[in-house]
Coordinates of N, CA and C in Angstrom, one line a residue:
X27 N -16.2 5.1 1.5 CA -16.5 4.3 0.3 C -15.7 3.0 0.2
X28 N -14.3 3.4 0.9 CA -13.9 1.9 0.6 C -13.8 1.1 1.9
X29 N -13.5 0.0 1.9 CA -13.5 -1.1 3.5 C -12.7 -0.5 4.3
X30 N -12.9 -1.1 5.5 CA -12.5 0.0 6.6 C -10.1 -0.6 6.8
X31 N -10.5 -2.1 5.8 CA -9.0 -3.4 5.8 C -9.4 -3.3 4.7
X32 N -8.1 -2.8 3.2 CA -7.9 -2.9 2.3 C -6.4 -3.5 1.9
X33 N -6.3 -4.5 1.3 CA -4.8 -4.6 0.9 C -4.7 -4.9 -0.7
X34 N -3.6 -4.9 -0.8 CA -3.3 -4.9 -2.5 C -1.7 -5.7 -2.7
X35 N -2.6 -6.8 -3.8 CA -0.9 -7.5 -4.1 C -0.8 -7.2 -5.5
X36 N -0.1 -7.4 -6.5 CA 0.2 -7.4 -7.7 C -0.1 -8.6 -8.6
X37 N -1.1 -8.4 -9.4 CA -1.6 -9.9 -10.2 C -0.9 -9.8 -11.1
X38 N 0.1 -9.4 -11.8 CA 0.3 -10.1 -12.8 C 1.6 -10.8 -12.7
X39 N 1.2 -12.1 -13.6 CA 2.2 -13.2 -13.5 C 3.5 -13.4 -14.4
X40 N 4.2 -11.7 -13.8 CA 5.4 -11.8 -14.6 C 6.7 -11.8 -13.6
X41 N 7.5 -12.2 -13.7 CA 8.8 -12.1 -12.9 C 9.2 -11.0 -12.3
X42 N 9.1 -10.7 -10.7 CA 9.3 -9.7 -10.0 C 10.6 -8.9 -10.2
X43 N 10.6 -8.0 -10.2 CA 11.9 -7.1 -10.5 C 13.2 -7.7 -9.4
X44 N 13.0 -7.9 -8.1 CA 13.6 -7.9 -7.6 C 13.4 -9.7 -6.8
X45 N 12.9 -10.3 -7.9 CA 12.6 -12.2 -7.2 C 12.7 -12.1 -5.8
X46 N 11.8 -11.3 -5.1 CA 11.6 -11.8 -4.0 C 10.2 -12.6 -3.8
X47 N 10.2 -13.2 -2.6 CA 8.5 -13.6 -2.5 C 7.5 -12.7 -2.4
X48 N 6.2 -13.2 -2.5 CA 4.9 -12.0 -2.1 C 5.0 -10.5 -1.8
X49 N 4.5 -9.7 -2.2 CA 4.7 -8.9 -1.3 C 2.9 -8.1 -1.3
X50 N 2.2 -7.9 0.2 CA 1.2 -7.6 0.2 C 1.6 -6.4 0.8
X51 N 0.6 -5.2 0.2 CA 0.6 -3.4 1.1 C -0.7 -3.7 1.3
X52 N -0.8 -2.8 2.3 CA -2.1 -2.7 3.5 C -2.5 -1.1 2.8
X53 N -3.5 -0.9 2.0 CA -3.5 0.4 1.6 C -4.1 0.7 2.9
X54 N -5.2 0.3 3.4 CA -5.6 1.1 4.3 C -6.5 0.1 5.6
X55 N -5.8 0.7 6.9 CA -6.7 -0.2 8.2 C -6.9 0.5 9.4
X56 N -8.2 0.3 10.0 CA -8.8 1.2 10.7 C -7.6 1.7 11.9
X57 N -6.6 0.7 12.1 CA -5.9 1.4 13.6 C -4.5 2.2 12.9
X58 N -4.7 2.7 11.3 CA -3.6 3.4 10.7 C -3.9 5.1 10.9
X59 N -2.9 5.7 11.3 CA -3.5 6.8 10.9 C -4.1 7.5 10.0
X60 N -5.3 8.4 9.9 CA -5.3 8.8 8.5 C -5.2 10.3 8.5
X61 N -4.4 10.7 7.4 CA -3.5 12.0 7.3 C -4.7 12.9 6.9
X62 N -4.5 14.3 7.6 CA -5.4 14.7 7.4 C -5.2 16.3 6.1
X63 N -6.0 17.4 6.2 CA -5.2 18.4 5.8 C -4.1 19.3 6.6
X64 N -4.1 19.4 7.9 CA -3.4 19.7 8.3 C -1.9 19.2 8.5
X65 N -2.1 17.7 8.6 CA -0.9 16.8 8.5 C 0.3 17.7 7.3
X66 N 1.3 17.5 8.1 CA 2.4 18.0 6.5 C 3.8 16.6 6.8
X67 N 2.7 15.8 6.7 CA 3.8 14.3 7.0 C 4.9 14.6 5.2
X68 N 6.6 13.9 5.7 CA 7.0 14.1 4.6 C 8.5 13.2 4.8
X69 N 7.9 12.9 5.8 CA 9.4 11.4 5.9 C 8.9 10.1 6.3
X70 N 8.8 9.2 5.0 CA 7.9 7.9 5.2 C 9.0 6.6 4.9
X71 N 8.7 5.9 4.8 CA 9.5 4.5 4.6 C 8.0 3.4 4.7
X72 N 8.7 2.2 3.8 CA 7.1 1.2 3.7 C 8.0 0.2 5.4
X73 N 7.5 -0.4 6.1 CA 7.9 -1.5 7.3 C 7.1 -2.2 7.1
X74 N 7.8 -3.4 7.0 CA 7.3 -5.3 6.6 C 6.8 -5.2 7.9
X75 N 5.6 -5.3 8.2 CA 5.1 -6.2 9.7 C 5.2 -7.7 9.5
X76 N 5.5 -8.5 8.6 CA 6.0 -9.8 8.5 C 7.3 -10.2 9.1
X77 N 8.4 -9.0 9.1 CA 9.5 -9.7 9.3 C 10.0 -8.6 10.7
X78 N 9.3 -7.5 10.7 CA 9.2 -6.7 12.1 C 10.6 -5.5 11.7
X79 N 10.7 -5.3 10.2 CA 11.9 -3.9 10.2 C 11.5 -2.9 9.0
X80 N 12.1 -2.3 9.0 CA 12.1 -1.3 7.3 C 12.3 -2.1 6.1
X81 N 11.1 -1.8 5.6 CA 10.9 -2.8 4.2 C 12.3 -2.7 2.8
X82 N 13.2 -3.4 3.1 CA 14.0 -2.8 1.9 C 13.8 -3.8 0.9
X83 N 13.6 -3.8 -0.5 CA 13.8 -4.2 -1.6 C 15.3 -5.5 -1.2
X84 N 14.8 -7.1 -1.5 CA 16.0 -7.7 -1.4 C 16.7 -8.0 0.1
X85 N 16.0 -7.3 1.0 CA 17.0 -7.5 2.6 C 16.3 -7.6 3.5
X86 N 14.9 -7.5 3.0 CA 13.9 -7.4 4.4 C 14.3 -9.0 5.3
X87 N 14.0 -10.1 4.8 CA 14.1 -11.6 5.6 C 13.3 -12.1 4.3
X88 N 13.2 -13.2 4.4 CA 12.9 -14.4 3.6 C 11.6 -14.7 4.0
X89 N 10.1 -14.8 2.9 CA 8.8 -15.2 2.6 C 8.1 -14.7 2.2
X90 N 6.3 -14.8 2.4 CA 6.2 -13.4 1.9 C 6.4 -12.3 2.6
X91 N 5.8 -11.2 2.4 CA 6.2 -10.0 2.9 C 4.8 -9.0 2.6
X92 N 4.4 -8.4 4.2 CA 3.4 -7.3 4.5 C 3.7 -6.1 4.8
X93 N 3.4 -5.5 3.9 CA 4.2 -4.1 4.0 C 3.1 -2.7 3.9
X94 N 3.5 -1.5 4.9 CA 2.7 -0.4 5.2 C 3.4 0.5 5.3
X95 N 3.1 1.5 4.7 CA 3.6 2.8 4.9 C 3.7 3.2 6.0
X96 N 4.4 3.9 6.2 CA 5.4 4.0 7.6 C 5.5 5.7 7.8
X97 N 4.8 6.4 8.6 CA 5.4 7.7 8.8 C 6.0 8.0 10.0
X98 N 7.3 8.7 9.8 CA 7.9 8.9 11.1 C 7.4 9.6 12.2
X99 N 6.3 10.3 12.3 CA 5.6 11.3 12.9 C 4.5 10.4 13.5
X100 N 3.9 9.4 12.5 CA 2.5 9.5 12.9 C 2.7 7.6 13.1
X101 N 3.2 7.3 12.7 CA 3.6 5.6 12.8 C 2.8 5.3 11.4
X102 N 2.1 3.8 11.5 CA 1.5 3.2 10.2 C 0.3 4.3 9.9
X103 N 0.7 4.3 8.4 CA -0.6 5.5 7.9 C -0.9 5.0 6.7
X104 N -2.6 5.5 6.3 CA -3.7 5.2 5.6 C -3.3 5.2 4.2
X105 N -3.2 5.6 2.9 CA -2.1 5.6 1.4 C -3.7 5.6 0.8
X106 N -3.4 6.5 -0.6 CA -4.2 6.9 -1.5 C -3.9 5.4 -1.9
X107 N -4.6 4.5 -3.1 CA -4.0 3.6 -3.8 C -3.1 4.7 -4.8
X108 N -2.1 3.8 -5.5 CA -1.2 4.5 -6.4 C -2.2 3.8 -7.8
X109 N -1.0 5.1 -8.5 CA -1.8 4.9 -9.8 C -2.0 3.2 -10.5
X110 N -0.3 2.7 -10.3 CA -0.3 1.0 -10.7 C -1.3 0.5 -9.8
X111 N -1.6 0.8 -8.6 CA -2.9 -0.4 -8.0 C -4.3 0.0 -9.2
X112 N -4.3 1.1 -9.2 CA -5.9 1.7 -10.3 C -5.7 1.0 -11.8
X113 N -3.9 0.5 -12.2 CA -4.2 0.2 -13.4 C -4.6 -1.5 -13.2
X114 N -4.8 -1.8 -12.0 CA -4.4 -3.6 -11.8 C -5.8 -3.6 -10.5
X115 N -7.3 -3.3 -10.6 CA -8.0 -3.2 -9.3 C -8.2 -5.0 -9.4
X116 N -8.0 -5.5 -9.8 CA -8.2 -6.9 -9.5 C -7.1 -7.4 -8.3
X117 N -6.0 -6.6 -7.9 CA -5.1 -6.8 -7.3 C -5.3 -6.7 -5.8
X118 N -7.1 -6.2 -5.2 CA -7.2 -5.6 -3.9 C -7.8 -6.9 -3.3
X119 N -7.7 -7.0 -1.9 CA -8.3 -8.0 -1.1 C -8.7 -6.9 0.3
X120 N -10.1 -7.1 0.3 CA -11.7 -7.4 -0.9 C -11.3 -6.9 -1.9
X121 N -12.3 -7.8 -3.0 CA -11.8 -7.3 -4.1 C -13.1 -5.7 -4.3
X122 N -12.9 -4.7 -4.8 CA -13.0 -3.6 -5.5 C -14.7 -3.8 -5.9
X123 N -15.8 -2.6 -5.9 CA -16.8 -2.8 -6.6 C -16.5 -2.0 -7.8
X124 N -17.3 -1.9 -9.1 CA -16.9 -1.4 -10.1 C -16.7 0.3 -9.8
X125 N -18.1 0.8 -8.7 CA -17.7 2.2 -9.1 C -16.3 2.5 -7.5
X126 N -16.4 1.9 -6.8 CA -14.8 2.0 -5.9 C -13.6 2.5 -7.0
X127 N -13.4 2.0 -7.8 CA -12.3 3.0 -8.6 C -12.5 4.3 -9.1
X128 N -13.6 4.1 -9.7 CA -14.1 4.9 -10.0 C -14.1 6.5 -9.0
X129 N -14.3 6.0 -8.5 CA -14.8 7.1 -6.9 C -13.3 7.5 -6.5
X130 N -12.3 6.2 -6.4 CA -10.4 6.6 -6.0 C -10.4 7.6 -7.7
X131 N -10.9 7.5 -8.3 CA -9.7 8.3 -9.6 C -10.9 9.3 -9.8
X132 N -11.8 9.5 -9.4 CA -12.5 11.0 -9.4 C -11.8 11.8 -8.4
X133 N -11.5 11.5 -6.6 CA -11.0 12.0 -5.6 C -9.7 12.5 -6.6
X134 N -8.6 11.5 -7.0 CA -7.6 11.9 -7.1 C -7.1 13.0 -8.0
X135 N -8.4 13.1 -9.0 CA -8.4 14.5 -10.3 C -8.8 15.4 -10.0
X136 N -9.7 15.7 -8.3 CA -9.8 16.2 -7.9 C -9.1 17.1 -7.0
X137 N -7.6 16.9 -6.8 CA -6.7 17.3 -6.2 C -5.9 18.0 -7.0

């Protein structure tokens, strides 16, 4: 149901906690792994493919910044959107059809 290249920036135009530039996450791209049930992935970290290291808050390098969950096991992996993307869907590139959220926050009550 959703695009096969999803990313997500944050729209609103308030002062970033930590004033850095941009920061785009890749919720989901076809060459990511995607976890399955069997997976018991449980050691992740987000990595900037912009600046080519472990994404830290404030240290990554200087501009914007593309950032993917990272699992140690499986390399770049697929991510439910989080709740703050569901409360901000105007934030996805493509942007979202009305029932796409819809459909992420039924799956997710469903768990």
């Amino acid at each position: 149901m959703l695009p096969p290249r999803l990313l997500w920036r944050d729209p609103r135009p308030i002062p970033r906690f930590d004033r850095q530039d941009p920061v785009t996450q890749i919720v989901c791209d076809p060459g990511f792994h995607e976890p399955g049930e069997e997976d018991d992935c449980q050691r992740f970290a987000y990595f900037c493919q912009t600046h080519d290291r472990t994404y830290w808050h404030e240290s990554c390098g200087e501009g914007p910044h593309l950032i993917a969950l990272h699992c140690l096991d499986h390399g770049p992996e697929n991510m439910w959107p989080q709740a703050l993307m569901l409360m901000f869907p105007e934030g996805f590139d493509p942007p979202l059809s009305d029932a796409q959220p819809a459909w992420v926050r039924a799956e997710n009550d469903a768990d």
